[in-house]
CSV table of C-alpha atoms and ligand atoms in Angstrom, one decimal:
chain,number,residue,atom,x,y,z
A,27,MET,CA,59.5,147.1,53.5
A,28,THR,CA,62.4,146.1,53.4
A,29,ALA,CA,62.7,141.8,54.1
A,30,SER,CA,63.8,140.3,57.0
A,31,VAL,CA,67.6,139.4,57.8
A,32,LYS,CA,67.1,135.4,58.6
A,33,SER,CA,71.1,134.2,58.0
A,34,ALA,CA,74.4,135.2,59.4
A,35,VAL,CA,77.0,133.8,57.5
A,36,PHE,CA,80.3,133.4,59.7
A,37,PRO,CA,83.5,132.7,57.7
A,38,VAL,CA,86.1,130.7,59.6
A,39,ALA,CA,88.2,129.2,57.1
A,40,GLY,CA,91.2,131.1,57.3
A,41,PHE,CA,94.1,129.5,59.0
A,42,GLY,CA,95.1,132.7,60.8
A,43,THR,CA,98.4,132.6,59.6
A,44,ARG,CA,99.0,136.3,62.1
A,45,VAL,CA,98.6,134.2,65.1
A,46,LEU,CA,100.6,131.6,65.0
A,47,PRO,CA,101.3,129.5,66.5
A,48,ALA,CA,98.5,129.6,68.5
A,49,THR,CA,96.5,128.5,65.1
A,50,LYS,CA,98.7,125.8,64.3
A,51,SER,CA,95.9,123.6,65.8
A,52,ILE,CA,93.0,125.7,67.0
A,53,PRO,CA,91.0,127.9,64.8
A,54,LYS,CA,91.5,131.5,65.5
A,55,GLU,CA,87.3,132.3,66.0
A,56,MET,CA,88.5,129.6,68.9
A,57,LEU,CA,90.5,131.8,70.8
A,58,PRO,CA,89.6,133.1,74.0
A,59,VAL,CA,88.4,136.3,75.1
A,60,VAL,CA,88.1,136.2,79.0
A,61,ASP,CA,86.0,133.7,78.7
A,62,ARG,CA,84.0,132.3,76.0
A,63,PRO,CA,86.1,131.9,72.1
A,64,LEU,CA,85.9,134.6,69.8
A,65,ILE,CA,83.1,133.0,67.8
A,66,HIS,CA,81.0,132.6,71.3
A,67,TYR,CA,80.5,136.6,71.1
A,68,ALA,CA,79.8,137.2,67.3
A,69,VAL,CA,77.1,133.8,66.9
A,70,THR,CA,75.2,135.1,70.1
A,71,ASP,CA,75.1,138.5,68.7
A,72,ALA,CA,73.6,137.0,65.4
A,73,VAL,CA,71.1,135.7,67.6
A,74,GLU,CA,70.2,138.3,69.8
A,75,ALA,CA,69.5,140.0,66.9
A,76,GLY,CA,66.4,137.7,65.5
A,77,VAL,CA,68.5,135.9,63.3
A,78,GLU,CA,67.4,132.3,62.9
A,79,ARG,CA,69.8,130.8,60.9
A,80,ILE,CA,73.9,130.3,61.7
A,81,VAL,CA,76.1,129.8,58.6
A,82,LEU,CA,79.9,128.7,59.9
A,83,VAL,CA,82.3,128.7,56.5
A,84,THR,CA,84.8,126.4,57.7
A,85,GLY,CA,87.3,124.3,56.3
A,86,ARG,CA,90.2,121.9,57.2
A,87,ASN,CA,91.4,121.4,61.4
A,88,LYS,CA,88.5,123.8,62.3
A,89,GLY,CA,86.2,120.7,64.2
A,90,ALA,CA,86.5,122.2,66.9
A,91,LEU,CA,83.9,124.5,66.2
A,92,GLU,CA,81.6,122.3,65.0
A,93,ASP,CA,82.4,120.6,68.9
A,94,TYR,CA,81.4,124.1,70.4
A,95,PHE,CA,77.5,124.2,68.8
A,96,ASP,CA,77.2,120.7,70.5
A,97,ILE,CA,76.7,119.1,72.9
A,98,ALA,CA,79.3,117.9,75.1
A,99,TYR,CA,78.3,114.4,76.8
A,100,GLU,CA,81.0,113.4,79.2
A,101,LEU,CA,81.6,117.2,80.1
A,102,ASP,CA,77.6,117.7,81.2
A,103,ARG,CA,77.5,114.1,83.1
A,104,SER,CA,80.6,115.6,84.5
A,105,LEU,CA,79.6,119.2,85.7
A,106,GLU,CA,76.1,117.0,87.1
A,107,MET,CA,77.4,114.8,88.7
A,108,ARG,CA,79.8,117.5,90.7
A,109,GLY,CA,77.1,119.4,91.2
A,110,LYS,CA,78.6,122.4,89.0
A,111,GLU,CA,74.9,124.0,87.7
A,112,GLU,CA,75.8,126.9,87.3
A,113,ALA,CA,78.9,126.5,85.0
A,114,ARG,CA,76.2,123.4,83.6
A,115,ALA,CA,73.5,125.9,82.7
A,116,ALA,CA,76.5,128.7,81.3
A,117,ILE,CA,77.1,126.0,78.3
A,118,ARG,CA,73.3,124.2,77.5
A,119,ALA,CA,72.1,127.9,77.3
A,120,PHE,CA,74.7,128.8,74.0
A,121,LEU,CA,73.0,125.4,72.1
A,122,LEU,CA,71.1,126.3,69.3
A,123,ARG,CA,67.7,124.1,68.0
A,124,PRO,CA,69.4,121.2,66.1
A,125,GLY,CA,69.0,122.7,62.8
A,126,ARG,CA,69.9,125.9,63.2
A,127,VAL,CA,73.5,125.5,62.7
A,128,LEU,CA,74.5,125.2,58.9
A,129,TYR,CA,78.6,124.4,57.9
A,130,VAL,CA,79.5,124.5,54.5
A,131,ARG,CA,82.8,123.8,53.3
A,132,GLN,CA,85.4,126.0,51.7
A,133,MET,CA,87.8,123.8,50.4
A,134,GLU,CA,89.9,126.4,50.6
A,135,PRO,CA,91.3,129.6,51.9
A,136,LEU,CA,90.8,131.6,48.1
A,137,GLY,CA,89.9,135.2,50.2
A,138,LEU,CA,86.7,136.2,52.3
A,139,GLY,CA,84.6,136.9,49.1
A,140,HIS,CA,84.8,133.1,48.0
A,141,ALA,CA,83.9,131.9,51.4
A,142,VAL,CA,80.9,134.2,51.3
A,143,TRP,CA,80.1,132.1,47.9
A,144,CYS,CA,80.5,128.9,49.6
A,145,ALA,CA,77.3,129.5,51.5
A,146,ARG,CA,75.0,130.5,48.8
A,147,HIS,CA,73.2,126.9,48.9
A,148,ALA,CA,72.8,127.3,52.7
A,149,VAL,CA,71.8,131.2,53.0
A,150,ALA,CA,68.0,131.6,53.4
A,151,ASP,CA,66.6,134.1,50.8
A,152,GLY,CA,67.0,137.7,51.2
A,153,PRO,CA,69.5,139.9,53.2
A,154,PHE,CA,71.7,138.5,54.8
A,155,LEU,CA,74.2,139.2,57.5
A,156,VAL,CA,78.1,138.4,57.0
A,157,VAL,CA,80.5,138.7,60.4
A,158,SER,CA,84.4,138.3,60.3
A,159,PRO,CA,84.1,136.7,64.4
A,160,ASP,CA,87.8,138.0,64.4
A,161,ASP,CA,86.8,141.8,64.6
A,162,LEU,CA,84.8,141.6,68.1
A,163,ILE,CA,82.7,144.7,68.2
A,164,VAL,CA,81.4,145.6,71.9
A,165,GLY,CA,78.7,147.8,72.6
A,166,GLU,CA,75.4,149.0,73.6
A,167,THR,CA,74.0,148.0,70.5
A,168,SER,CA,75.5,144.7,68.8
A,169,SER,CA,76.9,145.2,65.6
A,170,ALA,CA,74.0,142.6,64.2
A,171,ARG,CA,71.5,144.7,65.1
A,172,GLN,CA,72.8,147.9,64.4
A,173,LEU,CA,72.9,146.8,61.0
A,174,ILE,CA,69.9,144.9,61.0
A,175,GLU,CA,68.3,149.0,61.9
A,176,ALA,CA,70.5,150.5,59.4
A,177,HIS,CA,69.2,147.7,56.4
A,178,ALA,CA,65.5,148.6,57.4
A,179,ARG,CA,66.1,152.7,56.5
A,180,THR,CA,68.5,152.4,53.3
A,181,GLY,CA,68.1,148.8,52.2
A,182,GLY,CA,70.6,147.2,49.9
A,183,ALA,CA,74.1,146.4,51.1
A,184,VAL,CA,75.4,148.6,54.9
A,185,VAL,CA,78.6,147.7,56.0
A,186,ALA,CA,80.5,148.3,59.2
A,187,ALA,CA,83.0,151.4,58.7
A,188,MET,CA,85.3,152.7,61.6
A,189,ASP,CA,87.9,156.5,61.0
A,190,VAL,CA,91.3,155.3,61.0
A,191,PRO,CA,94.6,157.0,61.2
A,192,ARG,CA,95.8,157.5,57.4
A,193,ALA,CA,98.7,155.4,58.4
A,194,GLU,CA,96.7,152.5,58.7
A,195,VAL,CA,94.6,153.0,55.8
A,196,GLY,CA,96.4,150.0,53.7
A,197,ARG,CA,95.1,147.2,56.3
A,198,TYR,CA,91.3,147.8,55.3
A,199,GLY,CA,89.1,148.3,52.2
A,200,VAL,CA,88.5,151.9,52.3
A,201,ILE,CA,85.3,154.3,51.3
A,202,ASP,CA,84.8,156.5,48.7
A,203,THR,CA,81.9,159.4,49.3
A,204,ASP,CA,80.4,161.9,48.6
A,205,SER,CA,79.5,162.9,52.0
A,206,PRO,CA,81.9,162.1,55.0
A,207,ASP,CA,79.9,162.7,57.1
A,208,GLY,CA,77.9,160.9,59.8
A,209,ALA,CA,76.7,157.6,61.0
A,210,LEU,CA,75.1,156.4,57.2
A,211,VAL,CA,77.8,157.5,54.7
A,212,PRO,CA,76.5,156.6,51.1
A,213,ILE,CA,79.7,154.6,49.8
A,214,ARG,CA,80.0,155.6,45.6
A,215,GLY,CA,83.3,153.3,45.6
A,216,LEU,CA,85.6,151.2,47.5
A,217,ILE,CA,89.0,150.3,47.6
A,218,GLU,CA,90.6,147.4,49.2
A,219,LYS,CA,94.1,148.0,50.8
A,220,PRO,CA,95.2,151.4,49.6
A,221,ALA,CA,98.3,153.3,49.7
A,222,PRO,CA,98.0,156.3,52.5
A,223,GLU,CA,98.4,158.7,49.7
A,224,ALA,CA,96.1,157.1,47.0
A,225,ALA,CA,92.8,156.1,49.8
A,226,PRO,CA,89.9,158.4,48.7
A,227,SER,CA,89.0,158.6,52.6
A,228,THR,CA,90.4,157.4,56.0
A,229,LEU,CA,86.7,155.5,56.3
A,230,ALA,CA,88.0,151.9,56.6
A,231,VAL,CA,85.7,148.5,56.6
A,232,ILE,CA,85.8,146.0,59.1
A,233,ALA,CA,84.1,142.8,58.4
A,234,HIS,CA,80.1,142.8,59.7
A,235,TYR,CA,78.5,143.3,56.6
A,236,LEU,CA,74.3,143.6,55.7
A,237,LEU,CA,74.4,142.6,52.1
A,238,PRO,CA,71.8,141.0,49.8
A,239,PRO,CA,71.9,137.9,47.9
A,240,ASP,CA,72.7,139.4,44.5
A,241,VAL,CA,75.9,139.8,45.9
A,242,PHE,CA,76.3,135.7,45.2
A,243,ALA,CA,75.9,136.0,41.0
A,244,ILE,CA,78.8,138.7,41.1
A,245,LEU,CA,81.2,136.8,43.5
A,246,GLU,CA,80.3,132.9,40.9
A,247,GLU,CA,82.0,135.4,38.4
A,248,GLN,CA,84.7,136.8,40.9
A,249,GLN,CA,88.4,136.9,39.6
A,250,ALA,CA,90.8,137.2,42.6
A,251,GLY,CA,92.1,140.9,43.6
A,252,ALA,CA,94.8,142.0,46.2
A,253,GLY,CA,96.4,139.8,47.9
A,254,GLY,CA,95.4,137.1,45.3
A,255,GLU,CA,92.5,136.8,47.6
A,256,ILE,CA,88.5,137.0,46.1
A,257,GLN,CA,87.8,140.0,47.9
A,258,LEU,CA,84.6,140.6,49.4
A,259,THR,CA,84.8,144.2,49.3
A,260,ASP,CA,85.2,144.0,45.5
A,261,ALA,CA,82.1,142.3,45.4
A,262,ILE,CA,79.8,144.8,47.3
A,263,ALA,CA,81.9,147.9,45.2
A,264,ALA,CA,80.4,146.3,42.2
A,265,LEU,CA,76.9,146.4,43.6
A,266,ILE,CA,77.0,150.2,43.9
A,267,GLY,CA,74.9,151.7,41.2
A,268,ARG,CA,72.7,148.7,40.9
A,269,THR,CA,71.0,148.8,44.8
A,270,PRO,CA,72.0,151.4,48.0
A,271,VAL,CA,75.2,150.4,49.5
A,272,HIS,CA,76.1,152.3,52.7
A,273,GLY,CA,78.4,152.7,55.6
A,274,LEU,CA,77.6,152.7,58.9
A,275,ARG,CA,79.8,153.9,61.5
A,276,PHE,CA,78.7,152.0,64.0
A,277,SER,CA,78.8,153.0,67.7
A,278,GLY,CA,80.5,150.4,69.6
A,279,ARG,CA,84.4,149.6,70.2
A,280,ARG,CA,86.0,147.6,67.5
A,281,LEU,CA,88.4,145.0,69.1
A,282,ASP,CA,91.0,143.3,65.9
A,283,CYS,CA,91.7,139.6,67.2
A,284,GLY,CA,93.1,138.7,63.9
A,285,THR,CA,96.8,139.5,65.5
A,286,THR,CA,98.4,138.4,68.3
A,287,LEU,CA,99.0,142.2,69.4
A,288,GLY,CA,95.3,142.9,68.8
A,289,TRP,CA,93.9,139.6,70.8
A,290,LEU,CA,95.7,140.8,73.4
A,291,GLU,CA,94.5,143.9,73.9
A,292,ALA,CA,91.2,142.7,73.8
A,293,ASN,CA,91.6,140.4,76.7
A,294,ILE,CA,92.6,143.5,78.5
A,295,ALA,CA,89.9,145.5,77.7
A,296,MET,CA,87.4,143.0,78.1
A,297,ALA,CA,88.4,142.0,81.6
A,298,LEU,CA,88.1,145.9,82.8
A,299,GLN,CA,84.9,145.4,81.2
A,300,HIS,CA,83.9,142.2,83.5
A,301,ASP,CA,82.8,143.1,86.6
A,302,GLU,CA,84.2,139.9,88.2
A,303,TYR,CA,88.0,140.6,87.0
A,304,ARG,CA,88.2,144.6,86.5
A,305,ALA,CA,89.8,145.0,90.1
A,306,ALA,CA,92.0,142.1,90.5
A,307,VAL,CA,92.8,142.9,86.5
A,308,LEU,CA,94.0,146.8,87.1
A,309,GLY,CA,96.5,145.6,90.0
A,310,PHE,CA,97.4,143.1,88.1
A,311,LEU,CA,98.8,145.3,85.7
A,312,LYS,CA,99.6,148.3,87.9
A,313,GLN,CA,101.7,145.3,90.1
A,314,SER,CA,103.4,144.4,86.7
A,315,GLU,CA,104.2,147.7,85.4
A,316,GLU,CA,105.8,148.8,88.7
A,317,SER,CA,108.0,145.7,89.2
A,318,GLY,CA,109.0,145.9,85.7
A,319,ALA,CA,108.0,141.9,85.3
A,320,LYS,CA,110.8,140.0,84.2
A,321,ARG,CA,110.5,138.4,80.6
A,322,ALA,CA,110.3,135.5,80.2
A,323,PRO,CA,112.6,133.2,78.3
A,324,PRO,CA,111.9,133.1,74.7
A,325,VAL,CA,110.4,130.1,73.3
B,28,UTP,P1,92.1,137.0,57.9
B,28,UTP,O1,91.4,138.2,56.9
B,28,UTP,O2,91.9,137.4,58.9
B,28,UTP,O3,92.3,136.2,57.3
B,28,UTP,O4,90.1,136.6,57.0
B,28,UTP,P2,92.7,134.5,58.3
B,28,UTP,O5,93.4,133.7,57.4
B,28,UTP,O6,91.5,134.0,58.9
B,28,UTP,O7,94.5,135.3,59.1
B,28,UTP,P3,94.9,135.1,58.5
B,28,UTP,O8,95.4,137.0,57.3
B,28,UTP,O9,96.5,134.7,58.0
B,28,UTP,O10,96.2,136.0,59.5
B,28,UTP,C1,89.0,136.9,58.0
B,28,UTP,C2,87.7,136.0,58.7
B,28,UTP,O11,87.7,135.2,57.0
B,28,UTP,C3,88.1,133.9,57.2
B,28,UTP,C4,89.2,133.8,58.5
B,28,UTP,O12,88.5,132.4,58.6
B,28,UTP,C5,88.3,134.6,59.2
B,28,UTP,O13,87.0,134.8,60.2
B,28,UTP,N1,88.6,133.5,55.5
B,28,UTP,C6,89.4,134.1,55.0
B,28,UTP,C7,88.0,131.8,55.4
B,28,UTP,O14,87.0,131.6,56.1
B,28,UTP,N2,88.4,131.9,53.8
B,28,UTP,C8,89.4,133.0,53.7
B,28,UTP,O15,89.4,132.2,52.7
B,28,UTP,C9,89.8,133.5,53.9
Protein backbone atom coordinates (compact mmCIF):
# COMPACT_ATOMS: atom_id res chain seq x y z
CA MET A 1 0.00 0.00 0.00
CA THR A 2 1.37 3.43 -0.88
CA ALA A 3 0.61 6.45 1.29
CA SER A 4 -2.04 8.87 0.06
CA VAL A 5 -0.97 12.18 -1.46
CA LYS A 6 -2.16 14.93 0.85
CA SER A 7 -0.12 17.95 -0.24
CA ALA A 8 0.71 19.77 -3.44
CA VAL A 9 3.49 22.36 -3.62
CA PHE A 10 3.30 25.16 -6.18
CA PRO A 11 6.58 27.05 -6.53
CA VAL A 12 5.59 30.57 -7.61
CA ALA A 13 8.52 32.67 -6.42
CA GLY A 14 10.44 32.98 -9.71
CA PHE A 15 10.82 36.29 -11.55
CA GLY A 16 9.49 35.00 -14.88
CA THR A 17 12.10 36.95 -16.83
CA ARG A 18 11.25 35.20 -20.10
CA VAL A 19 7.82 36.80 -20.05
CA LEU A 20 8.89 40.36 -19.25
CA PRO A 21 7.58 43.02 -19.28
CA ALA A 22 4.26 41.26 -18.55
CA THR A 23 5.72 39.89 -15.31
CA LYS A 24 7.24 43.11 -14.07
CA SER A 25 4.43 43.80 -11.64
CA ILE A 26 2.24 40.68 -11.78
CA PRO A 27 3.36 37.13 -11.02
CA LYS A 28 3.86 34.87 -14.02
CA GLU A 29 1.47 32.39 -12.42
CA MET A 30 -1.29 35.03 -12.62
CA LEU A 31 -1.02 35.33 -16.40
CA PRO A 32 -4.39 34.34 -17.83
CA VAL A 33 -4.94 31.54 -20.27
CA VAL A 34 -8.32 32.31 -21.85
CA ASP A 35 -10.33 33.35 -18.77
CA ARG A 36 -8.37 32.26 -15.70
CA PRO A 37 -4.82 32.52 -14.40
CA LEU A 38 -2.33 29.68 -14.63
CA ILE A 39 -2.46 29.03 -10.90
CA HIS A 40 -6.20 28.36 -11.19
CA TYR A 41 -5.64 25.41 -13.56
CA ALA A 42 -2.84 23.92 -11.46
CA VAL A 43 -4.63 24.13 -8.13
CA THR A 44 -7.96 22.92 -9.52
CA ASP A 45 -6.28 19.79 -10.91
CA ALA A 46 -4.65 19.01 -7.56
CA VAL A 47 -7.86 19.57 -5.60
CA GLU A 48 -9.86 17.42 -8.00
CA ALA A 49 -7.24 14.69 -7.64
CA GLY A 50 -7.97 14.62 -3.90
CA VAL A 51 -5.13 16.73 -2.52
CA GLU A 52 -6.07 18.41 0.76
CA ARG A 53 -3.23 20.83 1.40
CA ILE A 54 -2.19 23.48 -1.13
CA VAL A 55 1.24 24.99 -0.46
CA LEU A 56 2.31 28.07 -2.41
CA VAL A 57 5.98 28.99 -2.26
CA THR A 58 5.82 32.72 -2.87
CA GLY A 59 8.20 35.66 -2.83
CA ARG A 60 8.06 39.43 -2.91
CA ASN A 61 5.47 41.03 -5.22
CA LYS A 62 3.35 37.89 -5.29
CA GLY A 63 0.42 39.32 -3.32
CA ALA A 64 -1.94 38.94 -6.29
CA LEU A 65 -1.62 35.17 -5.88
CA GLU A 66 -2.70 35.27 -2.25
CA ASP A 67 -5.60 37.56 -3.11
CA TYR A 68 -6.76 35.09 -5.73
CA PHE A 69 -7.42 32.53 -2.99
CA ASP A 70 -9.22 35.04 -0.79
CA ILE A 71 -12.75 36.45 -0.73
CA ALA A 72 -12.95 39.70 -2.70
CA TYR A 73 -15.65 41.38 -0.63
CA GLU A 74 -16.12 44.53 -2.71
CA LEU A 75 -16.27 42.53 -5.94
CA ASP A 76 -18.66 40.01 -4.43
CA ARG A 77 -20.96 42.75 -3.17
CA SER A 78 -20.84 44.59 -6.47
CA LEU A 79 -21.70 41.44 -8.44
CA GLU A 80 -24.54 40.73 -6.03
CA MET A 81 -25.96 44.23 -6.38
CA ARG A 82 -25.83 44.00 -10.16
CA GLY A 83 -27.45 40.58 -10.18
CA LYS A 84 -24.42 38.92 -11.78
CA GLU A 85 -25.02 35.69 -9.93
CA GLU A 86 -23.30 33.41 -12.42
CA ALA A 87 -20.00 35.28 -12.23
CA ARG A 88 -20.33 35.51 -8.46
CA ALA A 89 -20.92 31.77 -8.11
CA ALA A 90 -17.99 30.95 -10.41
CA ILE A 91 -15.63 33.06 -8.33
CA ARG A 92 -16.88 31.61 -5.06
CA ALA A 93 -16.63 28.06 -6.40
CA PHE A 94 -12.87 28.36 -6.60
CA LEU A 95 -12.44 29.34 -2.95
CA LEU A 96 -11.03 26.59 -0.75
CA ARG A 97 -11.93 26.00 2.87
CA PRO A 98 -10.01 28.34 5.16
CA GLY A 99 -6.72 26.79 6.18
CA ARG A 100 -6.30 24.59 3.13
CA VAL A 101 -3.97 27.02 1.38
CA LEU A 102 -0.61 27.66 3.03
CA TYR A 103 1.95 30.24 1.99
CA VAL A 104 5.67 29.87 2.48
CA ARG A 105 8.10 32.58 1.53
CA GLN A 106 11.19 31.81 -0.52
CA MET A 107 13.31 34.77 0.44
CA GLU A 108 15.51 34.59 -2.65
CA PRO A 109 14.74 32.77 -5.91
CA LEU A 110 17.65 30.34 -5.67
CA GLY A 111 16.07 27.71 -7.89
CA LEU A 112 13.18 25.26 -8.09
CA GLY A 113 14.88 22.80 -5.71
CA HIS A 114 15.35 25.54 -3.13
CA ALA A 115 11.70 26.61 -3.51
CA VAL A 116 10.54 23.04 -2.83
CA TRP A 117 12.86 22.79 0.19
CA CYS A 118 11.29 25.99 1.58
CA ALA A 119 7.97 24.09 1.77
CA ARG A 120 9.34 21.28 3.95
CA HIS A 121 7.50 22.30 7.14
CA ALA A 122 4.24 22.96 5.35
CA VAL A 123 3.94 19.60 3.58
CA ALA A 124 1.97 16.84 5.30
CA ASP A 125 3.62 13.46 5.93
CA GLY A 126 4.04 11.21 2.94
CA PRO A 127 4.50 11.77 -0.79
CA PHE A 128 3.50 15.12 -2.28
CA LEU A 129 2.95 16.73 -5.66
CA VAL A 130 5.09 19.55 -7.02
CA VAL A 131 3.60 21.46 -9.91
CA SER A 132 5.03 24.43 -11.73
CA PRO A 133 1.91 26.33 -12.84
CA ASP A 134 3.54 27.68 -16.00
CA ASP A 135 3.76 24.11 -17.31
CA LEU A 136 0.11 23.71 -18.19
CA ILE A 137 -0.89 20.12 -18.99
CA VAL A 138 -4.38 19.64 -20.39
CA GLY A 139 -6.18 16.45 -21.30
CA GLU A 140 -8.89 14.02 -20.28
CA THR A 141 -7.17 13.11 -17.02
CA SER A 142 -5.15 15.71 -15.14
CA SER A 143 -1.42 15.20 -14.72
CA ALA A 144 -1.98 15.28 -10.94
CA ARG A 145 -4.28 12.30 -11.14
CA GLN A 146 -1.99 10.47 -13.56
CA LEU A 147 1.02 10.98 -11.28
CA ILE A 148 -0.91 9.81 -8.24
CA GLU A 149 -2.11 6.71 -10.09
CA ALA A 150 1.41 5.95 -11.32
CA HIS A 151 2.78 6.38 -7.82
CA ALA A 152 0.20 3.91 -6.48
CA ARG A 153 1.80 1.35 -8.82
CA THR A 154 5.49 2.16 -8.38
CA GLY A 155 5.92 4.02 -5.08
CA GLY A 156 8.94 6.32 -4.85
CA ALA A 157 9.23 9.34 -7.12
CA VAL A 158 7.39 9.86 -10.40
CA VAL A 159 8.20 12.70 -12.79
CA ALA A 160 6.11 13.82 -15.75
CA ALA A 161 8.00 13.08 -18.96
CA MET A 162 7.62 13.98 -22.61
CA ASP A 163 9.49 13.19 -25.83
CA VAL A 164 11.10 16.32 -27.30
CA PRO A 165 13.20 16.97 -30.42
CA ARG A 166 16.91 16.36 -29.73
CA ALA A 167 17.75 19.96 -30.63
CA GLU A 168 15.62 21.10 -27.67
CA VAL A 169 16.94 18.82 -24.89
CA GLY A 170 19.12 21.64 -23.52
CA ARG A 171 15.99 23.30 -22.11
CA TYR A 172 15.08 20.34 -19.92
CA GLY A 173 16.18 17.74 -17.41
CA VAL A 174 16.69 14.60 -19.51
CA ILE A 175 16.08 10.98 -18.52
CA ASP A 176 18.68 8.23 -18.70
CA THR A 177 16.99 4.82 -18.81
CA ASP A 178 17.51 1.19 -19.82
CA SER A 179 13.91 0.81 -21.03
CA PRO A 180 12.83 3.96 -22.84
CA ASP A 181 9.52 2.61 -24.14
CA GLY A 182 6.11 2.53 -22.53
CA ALA A 183 4.23 4.87 -20.24
CA LEU A 184 6.26 4.25 -17.07
CA VAL A 185 9.99 4.43 -17.57
CA PRO A 186 12.42 3.44 -14.81
CA ILE A 187 15.02 6.18 -14.45
CA ARG A 188 18.69 5.41 -13.82
CA GLY A 189 19.95 8.97 -14.19
CA LEU A 190 18.86 12.53 -14.85
CA ILE A 191 20.92 15.18 -16.59
CA GLU A 192 19.90 18.82 -16.30
CA LYS A 193 20.04 20.80 -19.56
CA PRO A 194 22.51 18.60 -21.50
CA ALA A 195 24.00 19.51 -24.86
CA PRO A 196 22.05 17.66 -27.60
CA GLU A 197 24.96 15.34 -28.43
CA ALA A 198 25.50 14.50 -24.74
CA ALA A 199 21.83 13.81 -23.90
CA PRO A 200 21.18 10.20 -22.81
CA SER A 201 17.73 10.28 -24.46
CA THR A 202 15.17 12.73 -25.78
CA LEU A 203 12.76 12.03 -22.94
CA ALA A 204 12.47 15.30 -21.03
CA VAL A 205 11.22 16.02 -17.53
CA ILE A 206 8.27 18.43 -17.28
CA ALA A 207 7.83 20.30 -14.01
CA HIS A 208 5.05 18.15 -12.55
CA TYR A 209 6.38 15.67 -10.00
CA LEU A 210 5.28 13.32 -7.27
CA LEU A 211 8.04 13.12 -4.68
CA PRO A 212 8.73 11.23 -1.47
CA PRO A 213 9.54 13.35 1.62
CA ASP A 214 13.14 11.98 1.58
CA VAL A 215 13.85 14.59 -1.06
CA PHE A 216 13.88 17.30 1.62
CA ALA A 217 16.96 15.83 3.34
CA ILE A 218 18.75 15.78 -0.02
CA LEU A 219 17.77 19.38 -0.78
CA GLU A 220 18.98 20.43 2.67
CA GLU A 221 22.54 19.58 1.65
CA GLN A 222 22.34 20.47 -2.00
CA GLN A 223 24.61 22.93 -3.75
CA ALA A 224 23.75 25.01 -6.81
CA GLY A 225 23.86 23.10 -10.10
CA ALA A 226 23.17 24.07 -13.73
CA GLY A 227 22.60 27.81 -14.19
CA GLY A 228 23.80 28.50 -10.63
CA GLU A 229 20.40 27.35 -9.27
CA ILE A 230 19.53 24.69 -6.72
CA GLN A 231 17.99 22.23 -9.13
CA LEU A 232 15.15 19.89 -8.20
CA THR A 233 16.35 17.54 -10.93
CA ASP A 234 19.65 17.02 -9.07
CA ALA A 235 17.78 16.11 -5.88
CA ILE A 236 15.56 13.63 -7.74
CA ALA A 237 18.68 12.14 -9.35
CA ALA A 238 20.09 11.64 -5.84
CA LEU A 239 16.99 9.61 -4.91
CA ILE A 240 17.88 7.00 -7.54
CA GLY A 241 19.11 3.82 -5.86
CA ARG A 242 17.36 4.68 -2.59
CA THR A 243 13.80 4.61 -3.91
CA PRO A 244 12.18 3.79 -7.27
CA VAL A 245 12.23 6.78 -9.63
CA HIS A 246 10.06 6.66 -12.75
CA GLY A 247 9.25 8.91 -15.66
CA LEU A 248 5.58 9.00 -16.63
CA ARG A 249 4.80 9.67 -20.28
CA PHE A 250 1.62 11.48 -19.38
CA SER A 251 -1.32 11.63 -21.70
CA GLY A 252 -2.41 15.15 -22.57
CA ARG A 253 -0.90 18.22 -24.11
CA ARG A 254 1.76 20.29 -22.41
CA LEU A 255 1.63 24.02 -22.99
CA ASP A 256 4.77 25.85 -21.87
CA CYS A 257 3.54 29.21 -20.61
CA GLY A 258 6.97 30.21 -19.30
CA THR A 259 7.85 32.03 -22.52
CA THR A 260 5.91 34.72 -24.34
CA LEU A 261 5.47 32.58 -27.45
CA GLY A 262 4.45 29.53 -25.43
CA TRP A 263 1.91 31.59 -23.50
CA LEU A 264 0.45 32.97 -26.72
CA GLU A 265 0.21 29.46 -28.17
CA ALA A 266 -1.45 28.22 -24.98
CA ASN A 267 -4.12 30.89 -25.24
CA ILE A 268 -4.86 29.98 -28.84
CA ALA A 269 -4.85 26.24 -28.13
CA MET A 270 -7.14 26.58 -25.13
CA ALA A 271 -9.46 29.04 -26.87
CA LEU A 272 -9.81 26.55 -29.72
CA GLN A 273 -10.94 23.94 -27.19
CA HIS A 274 -13.46 26.29 -25.65
CA ASP A 275 -17.06 25.77 -26.83
CA GLU A 276 -17.88 29.45 -26.55
CA TYR A 277 -14.79 30.85 -28.29
CA ARG A 278 -13.68 28.22 -30.77
CA ALA A 279 -15.58 29.37 -33.86
CA ALA A 280 -14.91 33.07 -33.27
CA VAL A 281 -11.18 32.55 -32.67
CA LEU A 282 -10.82 30.36 -35.75
CA GLY A 283 -12.60 32.99 -37.80
CA PHE A 284 -10.43 35.73 -36.37
CA LEU A 285 -7.19 33.85 -37.08
CA LYS A 286 -8.24 33.16 -40.64
CA GLN A 287 -9.27 36.75 -41.21
CA SER A 288 -6.03 38.06 -39.67
CA GLU A 289 -3.96 35.87 -41.93
CA GLU A 290 -5.90 36.87 -45.02
CA SER A 291 -5.66 40.57 -44.32
CA GLY A 292 -1.97 40.24 -43.38
CA ALA A 293 -2.82 42.00 -40.15
CA LYS A 294 -0.95 45.23 -39.80
CA ARG A 295 1.84 45.23 -37.26
CA ALA A 296 1.32 47.46 -34.27
CA PRO A 297 4.09 50.05 -33.97
CA PRO A 298 6.86 48.93 -31.62
CA VAL A 299 6.48 50.15 -28.05
P1 LIG B 1 11.27 28.87 -14.05
O1 LIG B 1 12.37 27.94 -14.30
O2 LIG B 1 10.32 29.09 -15.15
O3 LIG B 1 11.91 30.25 -13.54
O4 LIG B 1 10.52 28.38 -12.76
P2 LIG B 1 11.30 31.69 -13.45
O5 LIG B 1 12.21 32.49 -12.60
O6 LIG B 1 9.87 31.66 -13.01
O7 LIG B 1 11.28 32.23 -14.95
P3 LIG B 1 12.46 32.72 -15.92
O8 LIG B 1 13.33 31.53 -16.18
O9 LIG B 1 13.16 33.86 -15.27
O10 LIG B 1 11.71 33.16 -17.14
C1 LIG B 1 9.57 27.32 -12.76
C2 LIG B 1 8.64 27.54 -11.57
O11 LIG B 1 9.40 27.55 -10.37
C3 LIG B 1 9.20 28.76 -9.66
C4 LIG B 1 8.69 29.76 -10.68
O12 LIG B 1 7.88 30.75 -10.05
C5 LIG B 1 7.91 28.88 -11.64
O13 LIG B 1 6.57 28.67 -11.22
N1 LIG B 1 10.47 29.14 -9.03
C6 LIG B 1 11.61 29.16 -9.77
C7 LIG B 1 10.49 29.45 -7.70
O14 LIG B 1 9.45 29.41 -7.01
N2 LIG B 1 11.66 29.79 -7.12
C8 LIG B 1 12.83 29.83 -7.82
O15 LIG B 1 13.87 30.14 -7.23
C9 LIG B 1 12.79 29.51 -9.19
